[in-house]
Protein backbone atom coordinates (compact mmCIF):
# COMPACT_ATOMS: atom_id res chain seq x y z
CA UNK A 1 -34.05 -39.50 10.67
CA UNK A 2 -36.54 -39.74 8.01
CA UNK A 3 -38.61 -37.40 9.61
CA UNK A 4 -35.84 -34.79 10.35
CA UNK A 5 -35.33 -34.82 6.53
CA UNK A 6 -38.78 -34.48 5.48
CA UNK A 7 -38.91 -31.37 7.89
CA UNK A 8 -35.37 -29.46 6.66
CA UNK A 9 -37.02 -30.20 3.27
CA UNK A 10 -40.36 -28.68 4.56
CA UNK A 11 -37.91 -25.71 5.77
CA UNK A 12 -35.84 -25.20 2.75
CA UNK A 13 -39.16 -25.24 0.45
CA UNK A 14 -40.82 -22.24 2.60
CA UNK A 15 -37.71 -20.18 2.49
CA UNK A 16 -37.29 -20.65 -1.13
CA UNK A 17 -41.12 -19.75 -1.54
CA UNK A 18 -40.72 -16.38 0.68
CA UNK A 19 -37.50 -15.35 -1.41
CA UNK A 20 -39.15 -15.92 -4.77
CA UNK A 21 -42.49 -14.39 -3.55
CA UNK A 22 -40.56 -11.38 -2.55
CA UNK A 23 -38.26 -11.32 -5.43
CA UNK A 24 -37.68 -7.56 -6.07
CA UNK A 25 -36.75 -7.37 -2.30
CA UNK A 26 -34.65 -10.83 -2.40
CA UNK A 27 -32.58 -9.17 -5.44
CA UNK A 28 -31.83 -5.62 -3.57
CA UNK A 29 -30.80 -7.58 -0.10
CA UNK A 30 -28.56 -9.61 -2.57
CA UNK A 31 -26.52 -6.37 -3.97
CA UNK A 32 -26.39 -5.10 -0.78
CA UNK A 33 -24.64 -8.11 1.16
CA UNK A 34 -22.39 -7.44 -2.25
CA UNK A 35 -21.75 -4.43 -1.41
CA UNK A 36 -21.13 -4.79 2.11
CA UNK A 37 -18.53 -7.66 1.03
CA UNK A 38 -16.62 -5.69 -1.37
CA UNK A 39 -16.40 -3.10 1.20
CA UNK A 40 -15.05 -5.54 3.63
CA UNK A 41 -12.65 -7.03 0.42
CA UNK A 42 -11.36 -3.47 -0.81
CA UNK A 43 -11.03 -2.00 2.67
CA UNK A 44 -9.46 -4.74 4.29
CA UNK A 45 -6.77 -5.01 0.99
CA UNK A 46 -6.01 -1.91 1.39
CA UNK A 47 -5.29 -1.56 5.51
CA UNK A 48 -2.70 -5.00 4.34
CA UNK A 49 -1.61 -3.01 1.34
CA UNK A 50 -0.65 -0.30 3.77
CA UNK A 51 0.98 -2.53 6.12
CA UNK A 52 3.00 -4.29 3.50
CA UNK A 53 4.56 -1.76 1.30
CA UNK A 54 6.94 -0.35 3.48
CA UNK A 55 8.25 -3.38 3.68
CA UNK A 56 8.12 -4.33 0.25
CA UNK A 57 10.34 -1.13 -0.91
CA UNK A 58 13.68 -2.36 2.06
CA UNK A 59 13.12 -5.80 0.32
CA UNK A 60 13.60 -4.27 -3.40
CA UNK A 61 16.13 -1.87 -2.41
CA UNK A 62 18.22 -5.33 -1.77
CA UNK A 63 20.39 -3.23 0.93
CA UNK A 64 21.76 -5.55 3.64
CA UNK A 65 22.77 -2.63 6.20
CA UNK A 66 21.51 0.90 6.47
CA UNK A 67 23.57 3.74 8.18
CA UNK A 68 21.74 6.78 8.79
CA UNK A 69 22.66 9.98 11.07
CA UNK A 70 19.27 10.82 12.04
CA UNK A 71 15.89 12.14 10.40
CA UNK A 72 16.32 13.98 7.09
CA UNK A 73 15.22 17.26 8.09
CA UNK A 74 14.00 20.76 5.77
CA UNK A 75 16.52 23.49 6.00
CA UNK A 76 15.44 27.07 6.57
CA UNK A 77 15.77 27.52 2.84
CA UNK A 78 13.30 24.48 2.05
CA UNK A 79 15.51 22.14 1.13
CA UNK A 80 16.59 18.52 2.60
CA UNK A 81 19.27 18.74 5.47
CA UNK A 82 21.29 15.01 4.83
CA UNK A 83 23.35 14.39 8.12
CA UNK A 84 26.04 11.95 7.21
CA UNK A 85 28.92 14.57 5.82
CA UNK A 86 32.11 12.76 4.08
CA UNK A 87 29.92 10.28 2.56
CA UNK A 88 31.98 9.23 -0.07
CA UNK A 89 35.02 8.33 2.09
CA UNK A 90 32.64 6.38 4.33
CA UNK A 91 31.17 4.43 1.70
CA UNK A 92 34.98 3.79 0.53
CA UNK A 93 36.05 2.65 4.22
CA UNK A 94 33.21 0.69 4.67
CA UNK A 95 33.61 -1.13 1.15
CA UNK A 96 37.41 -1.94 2.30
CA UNK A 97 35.74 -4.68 4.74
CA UNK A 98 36.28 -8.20 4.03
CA UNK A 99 32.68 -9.14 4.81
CA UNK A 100 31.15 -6.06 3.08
CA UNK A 101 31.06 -6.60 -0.70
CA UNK A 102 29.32 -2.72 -1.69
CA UNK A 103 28.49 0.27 0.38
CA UNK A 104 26.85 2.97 -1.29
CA UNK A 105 25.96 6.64 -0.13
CA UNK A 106 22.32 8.17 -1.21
CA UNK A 107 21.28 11.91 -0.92
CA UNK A 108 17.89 13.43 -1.04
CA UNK A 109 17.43 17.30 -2.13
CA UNK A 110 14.25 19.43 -3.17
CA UNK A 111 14.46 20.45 -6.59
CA UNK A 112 12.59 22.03 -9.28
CA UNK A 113 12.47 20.25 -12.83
CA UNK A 114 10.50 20.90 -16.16
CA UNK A 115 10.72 21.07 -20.00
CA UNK A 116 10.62 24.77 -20.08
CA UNK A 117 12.61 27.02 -18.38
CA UNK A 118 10.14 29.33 -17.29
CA UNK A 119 10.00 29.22 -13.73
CA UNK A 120 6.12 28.94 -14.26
CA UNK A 121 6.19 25.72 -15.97
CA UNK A 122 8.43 24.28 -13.17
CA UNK A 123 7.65 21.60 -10.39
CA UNK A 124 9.14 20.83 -6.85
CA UNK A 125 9.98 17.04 -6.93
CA UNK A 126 11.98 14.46 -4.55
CA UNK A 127 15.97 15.00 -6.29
CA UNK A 128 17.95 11.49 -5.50
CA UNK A 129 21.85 11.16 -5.55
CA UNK A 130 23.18 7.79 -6.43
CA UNK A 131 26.38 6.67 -7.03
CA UNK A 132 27.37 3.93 -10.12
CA UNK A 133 25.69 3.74 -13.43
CA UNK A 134 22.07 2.94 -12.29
CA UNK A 135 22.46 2.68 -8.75
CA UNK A 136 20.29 -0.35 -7.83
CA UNK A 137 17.47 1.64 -10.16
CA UNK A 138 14.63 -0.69 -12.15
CA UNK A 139 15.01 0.69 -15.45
CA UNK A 140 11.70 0.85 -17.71
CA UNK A 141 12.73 2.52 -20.25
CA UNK A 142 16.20 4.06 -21.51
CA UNK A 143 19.57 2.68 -20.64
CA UNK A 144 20.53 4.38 -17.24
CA UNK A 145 23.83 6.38 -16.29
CA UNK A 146 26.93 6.08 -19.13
CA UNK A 147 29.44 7.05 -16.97
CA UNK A 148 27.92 7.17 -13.20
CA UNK A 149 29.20 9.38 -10.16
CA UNK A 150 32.28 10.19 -12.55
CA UNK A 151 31.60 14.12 -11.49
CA UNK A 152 33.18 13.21 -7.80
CA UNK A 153 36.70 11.93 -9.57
CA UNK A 154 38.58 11.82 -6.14
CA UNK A 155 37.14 13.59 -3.95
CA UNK A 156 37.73 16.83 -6.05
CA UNK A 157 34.56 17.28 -8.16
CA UNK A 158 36.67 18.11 -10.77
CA UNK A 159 35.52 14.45 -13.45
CA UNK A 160 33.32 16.47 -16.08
CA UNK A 161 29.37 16.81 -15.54
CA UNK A 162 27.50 14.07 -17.53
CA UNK A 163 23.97 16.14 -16.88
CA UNK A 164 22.14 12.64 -17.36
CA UNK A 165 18.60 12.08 -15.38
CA UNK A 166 16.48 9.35 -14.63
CA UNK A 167 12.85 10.30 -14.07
CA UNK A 168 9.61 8.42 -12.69
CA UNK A 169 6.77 7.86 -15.00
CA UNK A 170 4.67 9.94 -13.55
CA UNK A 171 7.01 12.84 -14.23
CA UNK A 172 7.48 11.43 -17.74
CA UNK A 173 3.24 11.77 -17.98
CA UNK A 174 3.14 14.99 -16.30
CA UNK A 175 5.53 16.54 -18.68
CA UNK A 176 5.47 14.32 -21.89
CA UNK A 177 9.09 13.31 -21.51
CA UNK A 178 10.46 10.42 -23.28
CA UNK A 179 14.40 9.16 -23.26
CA UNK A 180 16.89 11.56 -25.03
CA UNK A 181 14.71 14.82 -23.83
CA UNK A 182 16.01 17.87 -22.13
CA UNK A 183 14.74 18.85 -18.59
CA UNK A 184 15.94 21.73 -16.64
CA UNK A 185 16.66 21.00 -13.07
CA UNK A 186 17.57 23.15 -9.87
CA UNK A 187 16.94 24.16 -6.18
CA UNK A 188 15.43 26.87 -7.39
CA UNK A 189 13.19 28.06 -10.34
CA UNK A 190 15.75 30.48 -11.58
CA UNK A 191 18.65 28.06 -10.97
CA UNK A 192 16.77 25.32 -12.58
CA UNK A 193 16.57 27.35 -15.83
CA UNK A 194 20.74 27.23 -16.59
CA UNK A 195 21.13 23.47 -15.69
CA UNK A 196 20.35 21.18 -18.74
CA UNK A 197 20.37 17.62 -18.33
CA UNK A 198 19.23 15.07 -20.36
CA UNK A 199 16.86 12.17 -19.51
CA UNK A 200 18.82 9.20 -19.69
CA UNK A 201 16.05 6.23 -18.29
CA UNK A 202 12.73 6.26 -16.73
CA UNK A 203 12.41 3.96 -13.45
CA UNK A 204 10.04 3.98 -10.59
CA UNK A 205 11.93 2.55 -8.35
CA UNK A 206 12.70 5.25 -6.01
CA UNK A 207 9.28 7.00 -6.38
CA UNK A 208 7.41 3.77 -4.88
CA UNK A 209 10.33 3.55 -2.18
CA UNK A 210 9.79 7.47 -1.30
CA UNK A 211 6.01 7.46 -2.48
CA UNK A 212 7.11 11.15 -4.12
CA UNK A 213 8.04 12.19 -7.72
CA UNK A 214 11.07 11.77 -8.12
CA UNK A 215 14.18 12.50 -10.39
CA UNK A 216 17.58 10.64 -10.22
CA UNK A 217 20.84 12.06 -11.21
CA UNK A 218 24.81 10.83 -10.09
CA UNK A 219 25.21 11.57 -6.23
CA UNK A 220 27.95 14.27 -7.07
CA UNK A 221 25.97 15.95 -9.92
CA UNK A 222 23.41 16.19 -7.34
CA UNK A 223 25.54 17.85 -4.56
CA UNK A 224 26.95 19.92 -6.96
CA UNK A 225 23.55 21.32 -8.16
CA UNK A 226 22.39 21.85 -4.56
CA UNK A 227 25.89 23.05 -3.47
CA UNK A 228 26.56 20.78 -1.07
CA UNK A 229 30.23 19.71 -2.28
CA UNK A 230 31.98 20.71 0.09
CA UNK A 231 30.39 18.70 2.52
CA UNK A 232 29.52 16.18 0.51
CA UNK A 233 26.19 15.18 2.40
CA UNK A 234 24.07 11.76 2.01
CA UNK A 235 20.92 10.71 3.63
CA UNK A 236 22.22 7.11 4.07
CA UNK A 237 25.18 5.08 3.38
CA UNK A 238 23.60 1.73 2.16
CA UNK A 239 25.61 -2.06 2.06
CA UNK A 240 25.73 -5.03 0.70
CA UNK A 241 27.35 -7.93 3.09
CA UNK A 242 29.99 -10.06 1.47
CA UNK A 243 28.59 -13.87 0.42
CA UNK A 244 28.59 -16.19 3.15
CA UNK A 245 28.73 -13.06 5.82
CA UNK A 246 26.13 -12.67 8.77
CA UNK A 247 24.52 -9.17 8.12
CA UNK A 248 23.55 -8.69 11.88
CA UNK A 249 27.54 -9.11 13.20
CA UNK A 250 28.60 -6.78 10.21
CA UNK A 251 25.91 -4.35 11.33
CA UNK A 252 26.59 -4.82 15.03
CA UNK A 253 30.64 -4.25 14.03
CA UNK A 254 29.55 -1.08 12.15
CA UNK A 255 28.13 0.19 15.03
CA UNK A 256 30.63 -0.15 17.24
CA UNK A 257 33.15 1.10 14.91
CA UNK A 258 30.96 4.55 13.75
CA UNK A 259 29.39 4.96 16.74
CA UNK A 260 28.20 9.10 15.70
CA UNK A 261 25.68 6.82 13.14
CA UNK A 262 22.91 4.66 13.41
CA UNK A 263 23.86 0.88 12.01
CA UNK A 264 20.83 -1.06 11.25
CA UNK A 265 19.59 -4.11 9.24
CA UNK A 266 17.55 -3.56 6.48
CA UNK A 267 14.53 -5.01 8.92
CA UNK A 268 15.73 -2.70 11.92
CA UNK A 269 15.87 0.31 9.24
CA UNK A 270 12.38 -0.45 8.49
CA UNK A 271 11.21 -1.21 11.64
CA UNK A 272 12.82 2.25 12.80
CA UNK A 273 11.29 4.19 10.26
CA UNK A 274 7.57 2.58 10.55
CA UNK A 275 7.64 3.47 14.57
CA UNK A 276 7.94 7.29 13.17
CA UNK A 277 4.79 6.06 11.34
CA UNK A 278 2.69 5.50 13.91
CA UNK A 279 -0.27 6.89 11.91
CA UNK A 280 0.83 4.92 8.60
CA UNK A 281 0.41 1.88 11.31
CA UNK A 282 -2.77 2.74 13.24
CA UNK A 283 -4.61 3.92 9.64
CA UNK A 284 -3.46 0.26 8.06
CA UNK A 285 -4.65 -1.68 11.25
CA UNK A 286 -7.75 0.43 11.82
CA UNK A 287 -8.66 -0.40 8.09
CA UNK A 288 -8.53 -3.95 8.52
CA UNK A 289 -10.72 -3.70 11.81
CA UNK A 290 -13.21 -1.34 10.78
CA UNK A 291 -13.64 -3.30 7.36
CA UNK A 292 -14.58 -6.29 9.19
CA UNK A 293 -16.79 -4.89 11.96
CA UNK A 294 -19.06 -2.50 9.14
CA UNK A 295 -19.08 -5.65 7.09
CA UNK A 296 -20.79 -8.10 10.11
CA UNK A 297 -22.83 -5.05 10.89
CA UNK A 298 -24.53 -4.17 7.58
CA UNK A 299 -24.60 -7.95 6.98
CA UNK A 300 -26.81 -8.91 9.79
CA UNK A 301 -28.83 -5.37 9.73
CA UNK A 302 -29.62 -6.50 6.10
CA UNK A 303 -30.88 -10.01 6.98
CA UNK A 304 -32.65 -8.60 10.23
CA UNK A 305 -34.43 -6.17 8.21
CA UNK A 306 -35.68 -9.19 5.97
CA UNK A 307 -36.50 -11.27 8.78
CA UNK A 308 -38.53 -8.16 10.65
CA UNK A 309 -40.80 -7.81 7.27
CA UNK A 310 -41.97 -11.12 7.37
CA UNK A 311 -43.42 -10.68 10.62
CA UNK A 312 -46.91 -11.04 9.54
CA UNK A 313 -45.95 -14.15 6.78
CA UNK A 314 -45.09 -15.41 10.28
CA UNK A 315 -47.56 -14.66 12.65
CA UNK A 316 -49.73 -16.29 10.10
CA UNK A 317 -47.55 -19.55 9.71
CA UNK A 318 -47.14 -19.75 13.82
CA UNK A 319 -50.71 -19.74 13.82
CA UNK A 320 -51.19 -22.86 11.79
CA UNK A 321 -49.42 -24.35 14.09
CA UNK A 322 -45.81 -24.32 13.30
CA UNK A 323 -43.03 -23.92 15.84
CA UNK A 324 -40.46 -21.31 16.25
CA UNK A 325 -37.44 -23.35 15.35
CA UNK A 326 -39.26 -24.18 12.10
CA UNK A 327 -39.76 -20.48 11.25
CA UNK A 328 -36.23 -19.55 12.49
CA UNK A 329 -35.05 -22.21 10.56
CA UNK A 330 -36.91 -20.87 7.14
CA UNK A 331 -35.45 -17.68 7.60
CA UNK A 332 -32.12 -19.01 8.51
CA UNK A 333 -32.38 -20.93 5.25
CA UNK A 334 -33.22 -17.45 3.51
CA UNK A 335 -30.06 -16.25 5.47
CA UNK A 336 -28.06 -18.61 3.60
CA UNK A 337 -29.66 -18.10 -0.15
CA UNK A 338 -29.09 -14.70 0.25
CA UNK A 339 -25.48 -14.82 2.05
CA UNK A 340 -24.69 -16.98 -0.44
CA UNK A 341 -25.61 -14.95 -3.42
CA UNK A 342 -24.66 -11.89 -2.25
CA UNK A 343 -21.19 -12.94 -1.19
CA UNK A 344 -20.82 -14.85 -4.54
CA UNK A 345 -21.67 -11.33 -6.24
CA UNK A 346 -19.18 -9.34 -3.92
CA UNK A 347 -16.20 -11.51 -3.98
CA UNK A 348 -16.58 -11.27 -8.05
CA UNK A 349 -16.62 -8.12 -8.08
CA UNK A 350 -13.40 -7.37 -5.69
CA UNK A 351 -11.08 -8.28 -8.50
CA UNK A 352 -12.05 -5.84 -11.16
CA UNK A 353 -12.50 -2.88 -8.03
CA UNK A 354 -9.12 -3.79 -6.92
CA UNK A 355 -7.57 -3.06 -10.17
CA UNK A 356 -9.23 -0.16 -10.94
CA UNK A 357 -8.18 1.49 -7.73
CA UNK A 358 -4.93 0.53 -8.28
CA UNK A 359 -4.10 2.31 -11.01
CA UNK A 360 -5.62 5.23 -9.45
CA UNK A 361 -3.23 4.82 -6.71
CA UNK A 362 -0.02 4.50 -8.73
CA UNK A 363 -1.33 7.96 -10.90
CA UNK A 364 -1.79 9.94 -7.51
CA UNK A 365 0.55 8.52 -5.24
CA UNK A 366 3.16 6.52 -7.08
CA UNK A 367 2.52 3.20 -5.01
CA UNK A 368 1.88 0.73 -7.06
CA UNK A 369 -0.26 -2.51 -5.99
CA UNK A 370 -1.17 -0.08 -2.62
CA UNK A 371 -4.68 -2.51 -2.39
CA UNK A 372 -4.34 -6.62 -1.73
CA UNK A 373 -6.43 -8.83 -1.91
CA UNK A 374 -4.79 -12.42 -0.50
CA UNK A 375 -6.89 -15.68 0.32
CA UNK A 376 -7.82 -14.62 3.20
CA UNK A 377 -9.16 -10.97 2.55
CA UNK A 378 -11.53 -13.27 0.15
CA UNK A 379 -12.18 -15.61 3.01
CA UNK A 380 -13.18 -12.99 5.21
CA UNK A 381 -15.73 -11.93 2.30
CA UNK A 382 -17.34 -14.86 2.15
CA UNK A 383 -17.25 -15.68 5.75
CA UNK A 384 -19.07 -12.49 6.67
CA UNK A 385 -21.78 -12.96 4.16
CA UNK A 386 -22.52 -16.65 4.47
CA UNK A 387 -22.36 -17.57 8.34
CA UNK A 388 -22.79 -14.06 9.85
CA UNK A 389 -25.18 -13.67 7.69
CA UNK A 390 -27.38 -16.84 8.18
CA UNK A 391 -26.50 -16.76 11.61
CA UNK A 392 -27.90 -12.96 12.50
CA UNK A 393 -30.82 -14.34 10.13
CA UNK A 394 -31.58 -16.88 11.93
CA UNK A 395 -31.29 -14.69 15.25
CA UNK A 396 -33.42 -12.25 14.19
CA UNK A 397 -35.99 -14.87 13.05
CA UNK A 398 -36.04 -16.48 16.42
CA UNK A 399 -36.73 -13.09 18.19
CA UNK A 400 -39.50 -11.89 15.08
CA UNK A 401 -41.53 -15.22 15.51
CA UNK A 402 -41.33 -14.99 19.81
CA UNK A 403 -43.55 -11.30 18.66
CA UNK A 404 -45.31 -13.10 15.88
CA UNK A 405 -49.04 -13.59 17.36
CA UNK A 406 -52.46 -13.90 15.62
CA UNK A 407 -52.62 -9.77 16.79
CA UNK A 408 -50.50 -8.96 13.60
CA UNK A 409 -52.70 -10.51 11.64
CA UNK A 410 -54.83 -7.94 12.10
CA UNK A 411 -52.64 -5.24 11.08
């Protein structure tokens, strides 16, 4: 036992006496195992980011059941096509249920906004339609809707126009809009310029559920803007189950009852909409696999590279007589001192790199928190850096010393 000690010791003392010997080359191998582990930490956070925000945006919407009439399709014209017509008086029958407690309809429409109503200073952005004063909206700033969907009265779009908006904060940026400002807004740049409204709130709510600017005005204000009154079109027709109500038999009775739609859960909705993102999917998963393979192969390229330059410290060593296990265990040993620093350095890093491409995510693409870094993105870090590290180390140190001879020397 004694013996086995006094050797590791031997060990640890010649790889400590190669790294420091070496030390400009020790400290470059260090930043790059930190580099290959932040790659692996930011890459991998954001192919779980990617996975996980879909899902985040059904859970905030806080929508039990979702009926839809198909995809939201561009008309000729370049707007949004919504399928479900009547949706007022479906959201009213649906409401009338004992075991639904809310049932909303929501619209989507292209639509040009701006301060100025030249048509050059105008923008295309995502138009929602919600009904009620703030329609399940976050607000940030401002107080929301003062009347709501008031506009539809019953069923006659005859209630008066309250021209309120809600906009996203990355409109509010864009255009240097704060609460109790005037935008123009239409489906059209000369349209846009006779329709005042004023902004009323600024939430990003439906921006990081659509991942577009967006601008959110009462559904009938909205239909009547994109003349689509007479039809009175939504997107969706959203509920809320009654307390105490199971969401799948509600669903399951909505189907059967409105068989023309498509009933789903909130987690069926999702689920339906992320198999038409088979892309989003494959991108998010690939992340996450390539991450991990380009970390374990720059890690143990890195340490292979250090154990294949010591080939003539070890040709020299082998022939005073020591064995190959003892040299692959030195360089194993270096394997872990510089695994260990360079993973250290990499998984200090991730925190700081994660936050500063955050916020360049939210200013681009509206998703906020779009990279994550959980326990075991950091785990993964420090697993590839510390024991694939020592272990290709000590690999390639095995194979360098079988090639180490008295030859090299020479060299």
């Amino acid at each position: 036992m004694t013996h086995r000690l006094r050797k590791l010791a031997a060990t640890a003392r010649l790889s400590a006496a190669q790294l420091r010997h070496e030390i400009g080359r020790s400290v470059l191998v260090i930043v790059a195992i930190a580099l290959a582990v932040l790659a692996v930490t930011l890459l991998a956070g954001l192919g779980l980011g990617v996975l996980e925000t879909g899902q985040d945006r059904f859970d905030d919407a806080d929508q039990d059941v979702w009926i839809s009439g198909g995809a939201v399709e561009l008309t000729a014209g370049g707007g949004m096509e919504n399928p479900i017509a009547d949706s007022h008086q479906l959201a009213a029958d649906i409401e009338e249920r004992e075991d639904v407690e809310s049932a909303s309809p929501i619209a989507f429409h292209a639509i040009y906004v701006g301060t100025e109503p030249e048509p050059s200073e105008l923008e295309l952005v995502s138009g929602v339609g919600v009904p009620n004063e703030h329609g399940g909206l976050t607000l940030e700033e401002g107080d929301g809707f003062s009347e709501g969907d008031v506009h539809y009265g019953e069923g006659d779009y005859d209630g008066p126009m309250t021209r309120e908006v809600i906009v996203d904060p990355r409109m509010a940026d864009r255009f240097d809009i704060e609460v109790g400002d005037t935008i123009y807004v239409g489906t059209s740049p000369s349209a846009a310029a006779e329709e005042e409204f004023t902004v009323v709130g600024i939430s990003s709510s439906y921006s990081q559920f659509l991942g577009t600017t967006t601008a959110t005005m009462p559904l009938s204000e909205l239909q009547e803007i994109t003349g689509t009154t007479g039809s009175d079109r939504a997107a969706f027709v959203t509920a809320t189950v009654a307390p105490g109500a199971d969401r799948d038999a509600v669903s399951d009775e909505l189907q059967g009852e409105y068989s023309e739609y498509d009933v789903r859960t909130s987690e069926e909705q999702f689920e339906s909409m992320f198999e038409d993102q088979v892309l989003l999917l494959a991108s998010g998963t690939a992340l996450v696999v390539l991450a991990v393979i380009a970390g374990v192969v720059l890690t143990v390229n890195l340490l292979a590279l250090v154990a294949s330059r010591q080939r003539g410290e070890l040709a020299a060593l082998r022939a005073l007589g020591l064995s190959r296990w003892l040299l692959t265990g030195m360089i194993g040993g270096q394997g872990i001192v510089l695994g260990l620093c360079g993973g250290l350095l990499g998984l200090l890093a991730t925190p700081p790199a994660a936050f500063a491409l955050n916020h360049l995510a939210a200013s681009l693409v509206g998703f906020e928190n779009l990279l994550r870094t959980p326990p075991i993105v950091y785990l993964a870090g420090g697993a590839i850096a510390v024991v694939v590290g020592t272990l290709g180390a000590a690999v390639a140190g095995w194979r360098t010393s079988r090639y180490a001879r008295l030859e090299q020397l020479a060299e």
